[in-house]
Structure formats: structure tokens, C-alpha cells
XYZ file of C-alpha atoms in Angstrom:
563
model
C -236.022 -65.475 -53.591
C -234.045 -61.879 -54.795
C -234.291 -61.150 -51.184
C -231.943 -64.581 -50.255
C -229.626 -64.499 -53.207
C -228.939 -60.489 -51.885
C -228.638 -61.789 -48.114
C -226.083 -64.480 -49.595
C -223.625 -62.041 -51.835
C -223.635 -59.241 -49.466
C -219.942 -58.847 -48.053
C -219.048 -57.802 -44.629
C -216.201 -55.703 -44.607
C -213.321 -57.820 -42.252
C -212.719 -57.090 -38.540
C -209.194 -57.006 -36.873
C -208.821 -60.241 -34.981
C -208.388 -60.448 -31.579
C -204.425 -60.552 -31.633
C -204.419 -57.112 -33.734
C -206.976 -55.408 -30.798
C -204.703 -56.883 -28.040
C -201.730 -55.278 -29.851
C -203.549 -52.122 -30.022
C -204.791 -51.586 -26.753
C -201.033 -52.523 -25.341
C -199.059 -50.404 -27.411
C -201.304 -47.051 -27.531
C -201.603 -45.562 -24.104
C -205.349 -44.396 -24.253
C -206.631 -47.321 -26.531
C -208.140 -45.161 -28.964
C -204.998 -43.533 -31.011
C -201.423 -45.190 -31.337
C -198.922 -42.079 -31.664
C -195.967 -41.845 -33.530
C -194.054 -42.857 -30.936
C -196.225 -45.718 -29.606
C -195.994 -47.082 -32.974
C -192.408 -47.283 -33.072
C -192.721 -49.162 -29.963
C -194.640 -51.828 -31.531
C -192.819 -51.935 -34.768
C -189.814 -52.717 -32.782
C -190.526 -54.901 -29.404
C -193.525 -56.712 -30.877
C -192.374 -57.007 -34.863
C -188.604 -57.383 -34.392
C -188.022 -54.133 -36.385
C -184.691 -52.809 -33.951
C -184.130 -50.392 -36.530
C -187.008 -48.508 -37.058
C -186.387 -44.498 -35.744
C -188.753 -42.036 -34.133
C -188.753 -39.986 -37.405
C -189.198 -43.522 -39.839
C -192.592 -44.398 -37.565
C -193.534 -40.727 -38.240
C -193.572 -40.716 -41.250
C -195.490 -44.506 -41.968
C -198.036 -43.012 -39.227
C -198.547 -39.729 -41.415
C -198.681 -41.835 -45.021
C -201.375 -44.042 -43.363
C -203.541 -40.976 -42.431
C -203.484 -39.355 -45.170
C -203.992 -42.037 -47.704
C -206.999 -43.015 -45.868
C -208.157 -40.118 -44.721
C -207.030 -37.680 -46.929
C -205.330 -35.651 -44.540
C -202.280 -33.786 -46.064
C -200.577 -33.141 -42.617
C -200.009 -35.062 -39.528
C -203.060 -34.931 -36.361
C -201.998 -35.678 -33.229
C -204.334 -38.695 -32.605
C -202.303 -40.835 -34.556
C -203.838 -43.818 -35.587
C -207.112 -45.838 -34.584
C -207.518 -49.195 -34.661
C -208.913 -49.340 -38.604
C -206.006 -47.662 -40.013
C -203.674 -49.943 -37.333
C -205.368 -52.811 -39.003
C -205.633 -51.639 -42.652
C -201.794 -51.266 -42.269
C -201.363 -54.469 -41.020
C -203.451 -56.665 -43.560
C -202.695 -54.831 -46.738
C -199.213 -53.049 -45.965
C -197.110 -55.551 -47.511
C -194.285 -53.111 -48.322
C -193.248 -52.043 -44.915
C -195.102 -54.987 -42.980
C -194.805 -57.754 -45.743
C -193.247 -61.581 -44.569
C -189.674 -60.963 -45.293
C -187.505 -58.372 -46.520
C -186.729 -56.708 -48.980
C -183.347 -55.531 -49.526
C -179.981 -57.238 -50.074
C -179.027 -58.420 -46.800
C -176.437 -61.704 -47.607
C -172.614 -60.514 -47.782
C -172.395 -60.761 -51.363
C -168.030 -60.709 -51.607
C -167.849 -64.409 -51.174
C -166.807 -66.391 -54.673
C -169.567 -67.271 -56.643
C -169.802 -70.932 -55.647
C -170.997 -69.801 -52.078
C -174.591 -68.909 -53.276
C -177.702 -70.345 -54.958
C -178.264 -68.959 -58.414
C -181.363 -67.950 -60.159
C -181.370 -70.652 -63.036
C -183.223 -70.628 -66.142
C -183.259 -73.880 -68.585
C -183.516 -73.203 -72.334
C -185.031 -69.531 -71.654
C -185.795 -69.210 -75.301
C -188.425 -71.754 -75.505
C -192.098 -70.245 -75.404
C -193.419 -73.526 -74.407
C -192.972 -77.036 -74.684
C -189.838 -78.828 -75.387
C -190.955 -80.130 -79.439
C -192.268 -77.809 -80.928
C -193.062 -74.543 -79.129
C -191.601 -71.143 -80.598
C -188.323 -69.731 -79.905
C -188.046 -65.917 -78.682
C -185.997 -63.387 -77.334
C -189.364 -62.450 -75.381
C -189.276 -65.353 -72.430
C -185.762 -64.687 -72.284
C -186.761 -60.575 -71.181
C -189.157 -62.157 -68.682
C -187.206 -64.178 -67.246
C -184.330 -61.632 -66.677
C -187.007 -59.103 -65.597
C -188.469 -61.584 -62.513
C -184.515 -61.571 -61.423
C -183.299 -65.041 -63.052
C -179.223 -64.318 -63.395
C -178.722 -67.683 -65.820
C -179.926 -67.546 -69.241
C -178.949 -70.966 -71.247
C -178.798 -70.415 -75.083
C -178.690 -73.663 -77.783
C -176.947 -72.131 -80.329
C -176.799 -73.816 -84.041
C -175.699 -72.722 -87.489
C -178.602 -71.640 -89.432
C -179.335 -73.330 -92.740
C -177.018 -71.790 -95.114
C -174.500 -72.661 -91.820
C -173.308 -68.680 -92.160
C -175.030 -67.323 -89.469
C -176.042 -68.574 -85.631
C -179.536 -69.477 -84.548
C -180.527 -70.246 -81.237
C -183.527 -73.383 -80.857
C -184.278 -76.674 -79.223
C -181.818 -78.938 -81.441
C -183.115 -81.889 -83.590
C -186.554 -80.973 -82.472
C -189.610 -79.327 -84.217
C -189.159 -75.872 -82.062
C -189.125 -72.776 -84.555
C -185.727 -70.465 -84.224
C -184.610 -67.141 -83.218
C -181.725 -65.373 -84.376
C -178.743 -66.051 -81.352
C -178.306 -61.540 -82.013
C -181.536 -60.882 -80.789
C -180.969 -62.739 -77.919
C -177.888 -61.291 -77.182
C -179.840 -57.510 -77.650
C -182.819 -58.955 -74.979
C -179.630 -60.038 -72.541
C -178.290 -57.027 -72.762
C -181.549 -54.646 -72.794
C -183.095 -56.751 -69.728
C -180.113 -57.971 -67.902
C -180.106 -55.576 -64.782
C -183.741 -54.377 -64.666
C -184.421 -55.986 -61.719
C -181.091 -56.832 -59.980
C -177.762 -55.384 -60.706
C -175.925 -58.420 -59.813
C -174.249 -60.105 -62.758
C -176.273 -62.505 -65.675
C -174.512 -65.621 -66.871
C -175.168 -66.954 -70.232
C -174.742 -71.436 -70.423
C -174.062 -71.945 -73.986
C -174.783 -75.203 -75.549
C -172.673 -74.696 -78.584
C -172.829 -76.844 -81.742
C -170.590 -74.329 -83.544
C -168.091 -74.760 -86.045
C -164.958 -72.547 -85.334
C -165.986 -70.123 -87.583
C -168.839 -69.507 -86.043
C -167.918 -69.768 -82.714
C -165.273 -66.811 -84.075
C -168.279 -64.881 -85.524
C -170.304 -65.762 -82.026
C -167.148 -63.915 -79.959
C -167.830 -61.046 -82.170
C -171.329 -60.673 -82.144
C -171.205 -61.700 -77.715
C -168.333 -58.549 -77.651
C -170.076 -55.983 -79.877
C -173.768 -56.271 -78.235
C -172.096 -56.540 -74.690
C -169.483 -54.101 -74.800
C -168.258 -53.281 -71.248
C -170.678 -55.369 -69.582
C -168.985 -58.314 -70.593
C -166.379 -59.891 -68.074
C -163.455 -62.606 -69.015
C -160.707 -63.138 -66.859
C -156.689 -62.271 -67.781
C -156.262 -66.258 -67.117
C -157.843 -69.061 -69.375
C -158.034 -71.140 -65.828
C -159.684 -69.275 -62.523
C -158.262 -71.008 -58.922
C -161.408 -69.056 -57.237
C -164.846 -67.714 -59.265
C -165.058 -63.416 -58.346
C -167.864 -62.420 -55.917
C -171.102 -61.462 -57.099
C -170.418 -57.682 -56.165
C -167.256 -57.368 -57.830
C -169.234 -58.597 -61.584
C -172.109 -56.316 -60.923
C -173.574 -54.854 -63.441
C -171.281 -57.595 -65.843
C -172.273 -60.430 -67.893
C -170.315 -64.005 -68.114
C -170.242 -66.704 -70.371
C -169.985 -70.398 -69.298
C -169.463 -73.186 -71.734
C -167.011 -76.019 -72.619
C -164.013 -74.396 -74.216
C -163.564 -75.588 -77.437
C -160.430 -78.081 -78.109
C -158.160 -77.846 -80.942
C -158.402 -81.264 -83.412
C -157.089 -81.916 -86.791
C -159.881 -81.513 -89.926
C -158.750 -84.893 -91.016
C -160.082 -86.522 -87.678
C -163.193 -84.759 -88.262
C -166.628 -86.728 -88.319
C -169.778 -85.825 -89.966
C -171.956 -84.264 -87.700
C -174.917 -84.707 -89.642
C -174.248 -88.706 -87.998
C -174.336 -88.065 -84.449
C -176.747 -85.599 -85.017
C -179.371 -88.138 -86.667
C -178.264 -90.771 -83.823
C -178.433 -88.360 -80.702
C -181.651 -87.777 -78.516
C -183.060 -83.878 -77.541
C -181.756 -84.567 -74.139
C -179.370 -82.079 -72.363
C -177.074 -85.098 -71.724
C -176.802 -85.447 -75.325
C -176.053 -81.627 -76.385
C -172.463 -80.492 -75.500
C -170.321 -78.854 -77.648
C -166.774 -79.911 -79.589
C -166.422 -82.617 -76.704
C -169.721 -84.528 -78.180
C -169.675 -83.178 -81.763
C -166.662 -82.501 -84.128
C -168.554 -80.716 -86.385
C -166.828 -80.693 -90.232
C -166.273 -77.173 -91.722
C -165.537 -77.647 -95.311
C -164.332 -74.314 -96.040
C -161.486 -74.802 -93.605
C -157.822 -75.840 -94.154
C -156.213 -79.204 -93.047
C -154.387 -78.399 -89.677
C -155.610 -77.445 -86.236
C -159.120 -75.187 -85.990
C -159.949 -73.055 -82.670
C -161.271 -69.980 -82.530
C -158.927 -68.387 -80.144
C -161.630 -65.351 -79.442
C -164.303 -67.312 -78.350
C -161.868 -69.478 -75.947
C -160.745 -66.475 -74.277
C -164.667 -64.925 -73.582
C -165.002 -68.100 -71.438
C -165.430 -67.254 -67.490
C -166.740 -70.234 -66.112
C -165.683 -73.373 -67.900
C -168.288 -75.797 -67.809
C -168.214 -80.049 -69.086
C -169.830 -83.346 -67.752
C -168.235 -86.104 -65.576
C -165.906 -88.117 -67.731
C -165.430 -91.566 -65.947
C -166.531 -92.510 -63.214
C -169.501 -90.546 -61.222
C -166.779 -90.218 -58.057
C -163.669 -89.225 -60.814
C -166.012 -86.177 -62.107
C -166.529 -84.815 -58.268
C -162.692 -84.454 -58.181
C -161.744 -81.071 -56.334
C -158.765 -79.521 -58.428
C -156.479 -77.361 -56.344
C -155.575 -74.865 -59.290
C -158.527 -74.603 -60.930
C -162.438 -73.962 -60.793
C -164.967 -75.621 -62.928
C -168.904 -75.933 -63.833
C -170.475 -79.648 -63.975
C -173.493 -80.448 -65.499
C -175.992 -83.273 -64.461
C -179.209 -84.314 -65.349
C -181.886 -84.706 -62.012
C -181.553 -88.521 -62.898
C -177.722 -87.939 -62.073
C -178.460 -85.760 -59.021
C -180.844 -88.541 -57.107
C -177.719 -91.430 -57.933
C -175.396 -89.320 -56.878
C -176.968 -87.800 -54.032
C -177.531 -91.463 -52.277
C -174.152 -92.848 -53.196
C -171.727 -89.693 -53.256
C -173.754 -87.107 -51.232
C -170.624 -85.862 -49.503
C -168.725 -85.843 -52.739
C -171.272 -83.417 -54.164
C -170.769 -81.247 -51.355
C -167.564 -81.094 -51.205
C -167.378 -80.243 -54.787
C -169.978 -77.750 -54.678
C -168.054 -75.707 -52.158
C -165.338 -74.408 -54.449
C -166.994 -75.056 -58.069
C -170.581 -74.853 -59.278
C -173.030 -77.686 -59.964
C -175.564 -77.472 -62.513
C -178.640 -79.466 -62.262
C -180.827 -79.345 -65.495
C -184.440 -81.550 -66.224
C -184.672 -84.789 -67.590
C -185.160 -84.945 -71.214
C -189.053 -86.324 -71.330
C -190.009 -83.353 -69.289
C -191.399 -82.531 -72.693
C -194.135 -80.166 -71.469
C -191.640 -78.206 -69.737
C -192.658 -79.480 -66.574
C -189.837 -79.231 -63.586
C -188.527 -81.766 -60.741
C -187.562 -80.835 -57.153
C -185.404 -78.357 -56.420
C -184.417 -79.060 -52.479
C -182.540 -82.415 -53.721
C -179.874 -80.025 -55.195
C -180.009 -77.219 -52.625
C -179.400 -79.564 -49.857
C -176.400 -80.995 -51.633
C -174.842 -77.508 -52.320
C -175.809 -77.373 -56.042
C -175.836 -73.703 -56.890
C -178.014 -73.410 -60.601
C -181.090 -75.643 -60.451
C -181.693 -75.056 -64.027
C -186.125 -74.594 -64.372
C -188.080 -74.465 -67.207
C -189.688 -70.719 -66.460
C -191.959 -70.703 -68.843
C -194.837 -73.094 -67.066
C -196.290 -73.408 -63.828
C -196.570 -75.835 -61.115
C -195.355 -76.896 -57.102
C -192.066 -76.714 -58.092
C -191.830 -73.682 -59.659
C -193.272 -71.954 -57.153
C -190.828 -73.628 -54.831
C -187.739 -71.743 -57.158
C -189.820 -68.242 -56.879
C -189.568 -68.838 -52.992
C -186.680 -69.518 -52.629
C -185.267 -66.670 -54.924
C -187.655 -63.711 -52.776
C -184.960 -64.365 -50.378
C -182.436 -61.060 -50.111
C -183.989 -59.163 -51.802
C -185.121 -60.752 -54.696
C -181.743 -59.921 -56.749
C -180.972 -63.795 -57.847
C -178.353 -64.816 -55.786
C -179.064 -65.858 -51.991
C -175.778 -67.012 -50.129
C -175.527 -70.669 -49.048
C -175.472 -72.043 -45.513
C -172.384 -71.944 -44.360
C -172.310 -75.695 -43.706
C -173.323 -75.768 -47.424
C -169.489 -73.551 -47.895
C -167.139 -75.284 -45.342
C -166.464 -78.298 -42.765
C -168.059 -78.179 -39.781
C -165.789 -78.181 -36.309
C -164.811 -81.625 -36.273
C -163.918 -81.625 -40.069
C -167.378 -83.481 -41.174
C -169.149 -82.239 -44.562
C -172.571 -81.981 -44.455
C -175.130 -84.779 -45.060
C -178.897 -84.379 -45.785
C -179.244 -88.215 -44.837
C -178.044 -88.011 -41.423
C -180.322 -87.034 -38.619
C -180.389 -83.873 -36.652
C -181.771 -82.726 -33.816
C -184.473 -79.961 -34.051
C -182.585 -76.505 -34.104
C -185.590 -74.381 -33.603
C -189.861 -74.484 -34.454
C -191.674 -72.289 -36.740
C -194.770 -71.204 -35.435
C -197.540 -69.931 -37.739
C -200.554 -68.130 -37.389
C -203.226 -67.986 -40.039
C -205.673 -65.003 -39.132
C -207.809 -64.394 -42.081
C -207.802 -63.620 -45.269
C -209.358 -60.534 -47.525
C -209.217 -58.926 -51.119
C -210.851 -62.125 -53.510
C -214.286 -59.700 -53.331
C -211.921 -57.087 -55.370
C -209.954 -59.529 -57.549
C -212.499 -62.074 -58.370
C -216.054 -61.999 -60.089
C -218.572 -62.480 -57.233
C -219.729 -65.615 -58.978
C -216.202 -66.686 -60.024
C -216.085 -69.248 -57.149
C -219.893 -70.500 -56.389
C -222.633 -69.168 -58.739
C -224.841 -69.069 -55.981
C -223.210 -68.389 -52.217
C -220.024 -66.834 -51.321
C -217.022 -68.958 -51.409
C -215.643 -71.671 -49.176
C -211.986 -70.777 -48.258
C -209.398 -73.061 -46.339
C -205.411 -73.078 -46.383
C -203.035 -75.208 -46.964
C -199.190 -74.935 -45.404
C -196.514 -77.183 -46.671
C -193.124 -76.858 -44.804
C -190.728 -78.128 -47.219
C -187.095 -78.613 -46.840
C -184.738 -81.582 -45.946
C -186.331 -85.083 -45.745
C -187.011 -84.418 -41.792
C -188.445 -81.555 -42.071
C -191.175 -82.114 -44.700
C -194.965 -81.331 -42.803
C -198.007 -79.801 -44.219
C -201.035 -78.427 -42.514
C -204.907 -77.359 -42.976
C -207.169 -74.853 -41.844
C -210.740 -75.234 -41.189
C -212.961 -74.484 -43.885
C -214.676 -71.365 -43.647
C -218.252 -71.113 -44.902
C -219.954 -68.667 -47.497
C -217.331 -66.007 -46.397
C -215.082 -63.729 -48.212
C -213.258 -62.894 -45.904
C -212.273 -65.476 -43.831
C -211.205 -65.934 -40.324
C -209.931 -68.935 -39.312
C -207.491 -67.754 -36.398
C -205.490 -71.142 -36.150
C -201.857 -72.091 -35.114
C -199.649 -74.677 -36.324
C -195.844 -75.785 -35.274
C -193.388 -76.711 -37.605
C -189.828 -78.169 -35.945
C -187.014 -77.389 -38.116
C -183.718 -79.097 -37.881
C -182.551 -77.256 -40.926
C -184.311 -74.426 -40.992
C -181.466 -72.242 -43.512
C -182.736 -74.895 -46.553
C -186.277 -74.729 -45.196
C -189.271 -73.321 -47.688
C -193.110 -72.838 -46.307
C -195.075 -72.644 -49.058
C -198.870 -71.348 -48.720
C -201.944 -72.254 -50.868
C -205.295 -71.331 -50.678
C -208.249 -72.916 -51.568
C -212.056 -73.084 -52.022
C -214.167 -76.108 -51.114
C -216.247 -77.794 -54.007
C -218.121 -80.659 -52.909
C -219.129 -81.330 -56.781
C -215.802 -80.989 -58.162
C -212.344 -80.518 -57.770
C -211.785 -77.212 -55.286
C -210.576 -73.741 -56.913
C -207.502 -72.004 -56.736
C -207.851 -68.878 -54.876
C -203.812 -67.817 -54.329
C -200.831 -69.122 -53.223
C -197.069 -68.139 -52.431
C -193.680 -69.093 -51.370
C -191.581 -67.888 -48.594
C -188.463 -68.589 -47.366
C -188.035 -69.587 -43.974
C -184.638 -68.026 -42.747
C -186.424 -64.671 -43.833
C -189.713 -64.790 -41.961
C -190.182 -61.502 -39.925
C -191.479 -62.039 -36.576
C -194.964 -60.493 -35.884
C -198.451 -60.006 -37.604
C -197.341 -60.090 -41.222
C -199.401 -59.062 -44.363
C -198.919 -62.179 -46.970
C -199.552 -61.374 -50.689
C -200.800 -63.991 -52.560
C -200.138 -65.073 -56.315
C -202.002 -66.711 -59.302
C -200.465 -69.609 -60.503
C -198.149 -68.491 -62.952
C -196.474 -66.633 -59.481
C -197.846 -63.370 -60.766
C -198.956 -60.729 -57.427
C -202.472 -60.317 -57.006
C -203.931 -56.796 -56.830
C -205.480 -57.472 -53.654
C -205.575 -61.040 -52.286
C -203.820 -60.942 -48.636
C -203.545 -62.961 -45.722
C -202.594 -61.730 -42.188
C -200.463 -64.236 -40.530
C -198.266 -64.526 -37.520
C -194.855 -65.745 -37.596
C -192.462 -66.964 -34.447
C -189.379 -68.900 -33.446
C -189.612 -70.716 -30.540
């Protein structure tokens, strides 16, 4: 019986499919070492990589060697077909899916690109009643988000600023340690700029207090503009390294035609529709004057000015000539407006900026589908960050696009009329433009990152893998491997199409999974990648747990094409 449970766990160490052996034995003239040279070959006619040198596939070649074989100087062999392999499979740097600098031009306005958006980053968890921190909002900025929204309140003896969940039971945190985690975090991971959506329930002499504590902590990383009104947003690299603020400006109003906001308050449901600033509540300072109340310092911080449609739906799409703006909308709003006034939303989001935030019974911080807004131009799809789920992972695909710094640059029928003067509309039809062709090789690296008894107590696991294509309506496919018996490393070696007749807006997202007849199958990885970035070739895929954190080790080799 020890004898069988020992035949059963033993692991095979993976071979190179036949595709990586083919490759080898074409590209290295003696089919036993591939020289510098011959690498370079590859690298560039059979993975697309026109711009790898002589002296670049040198030096890969000589930092393969000697990491696996120890060898502190170059041989002349070059490499065999295990190191060729190795490199392949678990080289995700140099030979990962997409890449991994900033590639988009990034001196367009601000409206021309898709925006890293967080929704109430302070919350640690749910919507009622989780804590408030200044640590989700680090995390966040650290992954690459570039919008952090902050509720901010007065406090209870109304002298200072908090920031919280309003009229729910979520604890607070201090709106100055916030501002220190913005500032401390903001360009770890990108240097491209951070803006900060208030949600201000402010008298004015807090909001005053707010401009000072928002221009002490921020110092020269804070941008305003000379004008109060902005005919164009600035380019992402002309505010690197800067942080905006975008909120409603404030109005000026008379204390006598103040109401108590403890009423509306009381009346008004958690819902982001519900929690605007001076527009929705007149808050009553009683330790002001009679006559008008602003706090001038606070209007003039304001880069992006932000509000909700007054009117009609069609009257708040209005394009002014002289002036930019922010609109809000809840993903109720979106899906109305996108099947009565989808060109209207893209024609607004072209010169000003769309924000799309959840629905307020998303009370477990749950999210809703981001391609709805993407396809209509929308550039801040405001996600709760702090969960996990499809749609999340969705967001972290589409944001590994160039280069992970937050800001990927819209289709350009997204950012202007196309030749005959039409906007763009997800509902029409379109003719395929081009078809994604994947290969799934195998899979390795669960024996190193898993407990040999974390899938089956008693037999190796049972991997197959999913593919979703996911993009406009159209578009939409998914896929399945073969299931692949008491193996831990996997081959499965299948090939699946995917016709694309918007492939700039299209996601493929990959899951992997282990068979349970008993009970629901296990999660053994998954990831996100963005179709315009796919690299041609044999492709080493990193996979992710579910909260979109990298495995150590978990890789697939896969095979990407455009046909």
C-alpha cells in the first residue's frame, strides 16, 4: 500500500513540448547548443522581439548559464535545450505575455486614457461597518491605482476632518493620515500623477482648514491650475510626479438660506448618488457670520471639477466648448445611458472624464463590469480594491497594460470621429478585424507552491484551463482544456481561436482549475491579460491567487498569434 501512495505522489520533472524542440532544433545550427547569436535569431523572427541586439542576447544567454549552471563566464556551447526551455517556462521577465515598460504616448490630455480607479480606498472591508485606514489606501497606490476617493466629514466636536463611510457603522480615520499615506505611497510604483475624488461634507471652515492641511502634506507635488475653469485637462507626463484634486467646487450661499444638515443627513441613503458636497448639503456653521461663506483656498486647489447630471440624462452629456468637467454616475446610470445615449457618452468622454462608481447595495464591496464603461469611453471605473472576484481581476488586466503605471491610452476611436464623422458604437456590428490564436502547452510550479496534499489527499491533482475572451458584446467566447489526470505538471498542448472585431477593448482572462468529482473544483491560479499587448511566440504566463497576488512559481507556457 506505501509502495502505491509513493508511485502516486512522485513528480516527474516537465518536458519541453514538441513546439519548444522544433524551435530548438531550427534556430541552433547543430541541435545541441543555441549560440548567442542563434538566439537572437529566435528572439526576433520567431518571438517578434525586432529589437533585441547581438550584445542584449549575449548577455540573457550568459545569465541563463550561469544561474543554472553556476558558471561565472560565458562557454561557447551556448545553451541546450533544458536551459532553452527553463527560460522559456519560467522567464517571465524577459519572455513574460506582454510588456513591460511604458509604451502609450502619454502627452495626450487626460481624458484620452483609462485611469486606475479606486472607490472609497479607505474602507478595509465592507461597506457598513468595516474599519477605515490609511493602510488600503498605501496598497492600493502601491499596485499602481492613480485615483484615491476620500469621504471626508467633520469629526464630532466638528473642529477637525475625518475621513469614513458616511451615515454608516464604518469606524474613522483621521483625513491627515491619509493625506501622509497619499503622499508617502503616491509614486512607488508609477510616477505618473495620483488624483484624489473628494466627497466633501465640509463646512467652509473646514474645507479652509482641509486646503491647508492638502497644501502643507503635499507641498510641491500638488498641482492647481492659474484658471478656476480648464478648456483641455494637462497630459499625464506633464503632472508626473504631481497630485490633483477633483471635487465639486463649493458655491457661495447666504447663512440665512442655510438648512440643517443633520435633516438630509437622517433622510439620505449611504449611496454615492446621495453623497455630494455643498450642491446636496448646505451644511449650517454656527460660528459663522450672516453673509456669503466660501472658502476661497479650497476653490482654487480644485483641478478637475467634478458634479452629477442636473436635468435631463442627455442635458448632463452636454460638451462645453470652454470648459472641461468630471461626471459622476452610478453603474445603474451607465447601463440606461449606455442603451439610450451610447453616442452621447462617447462623445462626452472624449474631451471630459466619466466616472463610473458601484451601486450602493454592493454592500460587501463586491464590483460590477468594467467593459460597459470602457467601451463607452469612460475613463475611472471606480472598484472597490479591497475584495476579490471576476471583475476585479478584469481591472488588474486591464491596468498590466503599458507598463503597469495606471494610465493606458484609449483607442483612438474611443478619442475622435472616425472618417466619415461617425462616433463609435459598441451596439453596432463589426466585422472581425483580426483572430487571437492561443496555445495552452502545459503548466508547472503548483509541486513548489502548494502542499502535495493541498489538492487531493490521495493522488496528484487534476488540472484543466479555462480561457474567457472578454470584451465588446461580439466578442465575448470562453474555452476549456482537457482535463489532465493525477499530473502536476500538465500538458495539454491545445489550440483555440478567438475572432476579435475589437480587439483594442479586448481582455483574455485565464483560470486554472482542478477537477473534484465530490465537490466543487479548486482554484489553482488565474490571471488577466490584455489583448492589444500579447507578445507573439511561446510566452511564460504567471499565474495569481485570487486576491491577484503573483505566485512564487505557478506558470503556464502558452503560445500567442494574430492571424
Amino acid at each position: 500500500m506505501f509502495n502505491f501512495f509513493n508511485r502516486k505522489f512522485k513528480i516527474r520533472e516537465p518536458e519541453p513540448p514538441l513546439d519548444v524542440k522544433m524551435a530548438f532544433m531550427h534556430f541552433s545550427q547543430d541541435g545541441l547548443h543555441m549560440k548567442p547569436s542563434e538566439f537572437r535569431r529566435f528572439m526576433v523572427e520567431h518571438q517578434g522581439e525586432t529589437g533585441c541586439t547581438l550584445s542584449r542576447a549575449e548577455e540573457i544567454v550568459n545569465n541563463i548559464i550561469s544561474s543554472r549552471h553556476h558558471i561565472t563566464r560565458f562557454t561557447r556551447n551556448g545553451l541546450n535545450l533544458d536551459d532553452f526551455f527553463h527560460f522559456l517556462l519560467f522567464d517571465d521577465d524577459i519572455n513574460g505575455p506582454i510588456k513591460l515598460e511604458v509604451h502609450n504616448d502619454m502627452t495626450a490630455p487626460l481624458s484620452n486614457y483609462f485611469i486606475y480607479t479606486g472607490h472609497n480606498s479607505y474602507l478595509t472591508g465592507n461597506q457598513l461597518s468595516s474599519d477605515c485606514s490609511e493602510v488600503p489606501i498605501a496598497k492600493a497606490l502601491q499596485r499602481g491605482v492613480r485615483v484615491i476617493e476620500l469621504d471626508i466629514w467633520p469629526n464630532s466636536t466638528r473642529e477637525d476632518i475625518n475621513v469614513l463611510h458616511g451615515r454608516t457603522l464604518t469606524t474613522p480615520v483621521s483625513l491627515i493620515n491619509c493625506l501622509k499615506s497619499i503622499r508617502d505611497n503616491a509614486f512607488v510604483s508609477s510616477p505618473y500623477p495620483v488624483i484624489i475624488t473628494l466627497e466633501d461634507h465640509l463646512t467652509p471652515d473646514l474645507q479652509a482648514k482641509a486646503a491647508e492641511m492638502i497644501t502643507q502634506i503635499f507641498g510641491k507635488m500638488l498641482y492647481f491650475p492659474e484658471s478656476n475653469k480648464l478648456a483641455e485637462f494637462p497630459s499625464p507626463e506633464s503632472l508626473k510626479q504631481r497630485i490633483i484634486i477633483s471635487t465639486k467646487p463649493p458655491k457661495e450661499y447666504l447663512e440665512k438660506d442655510h438648512v440643517s444638515a443633520s435633516t438630509k443627513l437622517r433622510d439620505a441613503s449611504f449611496d454615492d448618488a446621495s453623497t455630494n458636497n455643498l450642491d446636496d448639503f448646505e451644511i449650517s456653521d454656527p460660528k459663522s457670520g450672516s453673509g456669503l461663506r466660501v472658502a476661497p483656498e479650497y476653490k482654487h486647489l480644485i483641478t478637475i471639477h467634478a458634479g452629477k447630471p442636473k436635468g435631463t440624462l442627455k442635458d448632463g452629456l452636454k460638451v462645453a466648448a470652454d470648459k472641461v468637467r468630471r461626471l459622476s454616475l452610478s453603474e445603474q446610470e451607465l447601463e440606461k445611458a449606455a442603451l439610450s445615449h451610447g453616442t452621447d457618452v462617447v462623445r462626452f468622454t472624449q474631451k471630459n472624464i466619466l466616472r463610473i462608481y458601484p451601486k450602493g447595495t454592493r454592500v460587501n464591496s463586491s464590483n460590477y463590469k468594467p467593459l460597459i464603461g470602457w467601451m463607452h469611453g469612460a475613463q475611472m471605473i471606480a472598484f472597490n480594491m479591497q475584495g476579490y472576484g471576476k471583475s476585479l481581476w478584469l481591472m488588474h488586466g486591464m491596468f498590466r497594460a503599458n507598463g503597469g503605471c495606471g494610465y493606458v491610452k484609449k483607442p483612438d476611436f474611443l478619442t475622435k470621429e472616425d472618417p466619415s464623422g461617425q462616433l463609435f458604437d459598441p451596439k453596432r456590428p463589426l466585422p472581425v478585424k483580426t483572430t487571437l490564436k492561443v496555445r495552452v502547452y502545459m503548466g508547472d510550479g503548483w509541486r513548489l507552491d502548494f502542499s502535495h496534499t493541498h489538492f487531493d489527499s490521495y493522488s496528484p491533482p487534476d488540472f484543466y484551463t479555462k480561457l474567457y475572451l472578454v470584451g465588446v458584446p461580439n466578442d465575448d467566447s470562453k474555452k476549456k482544456t482537457k482535463v489532465i489526470l493525477d499530473n502536476w505538471c500538465p500538458v495539454w498542448n491545445e489550440e483555440f481561436t478567438f475572432p476579435l472585431t475589437v480587439p483594442e477593448l479586448a481582455l483574455l482572462r485565464i483560470e486554472v482549475r482542478e477537477h473534484d468529482i465530490s465537490d466543487a473544483d479548486d482554484f489553482g491560479g488565474q490571471t488577466c491579460l490584455p489583448v492589444p499587448e500579447l507578445r507573439r511566440g511561446i510566452r511564460s504566463v504567471p499565474l495569481h491567487n485570487k486576491k491577484g497576488e503573483k505566485l512564487k512559481s505557478v506558470r503556464l507556457l502558452m503560445g500567442f498569434e494574430f492571424l
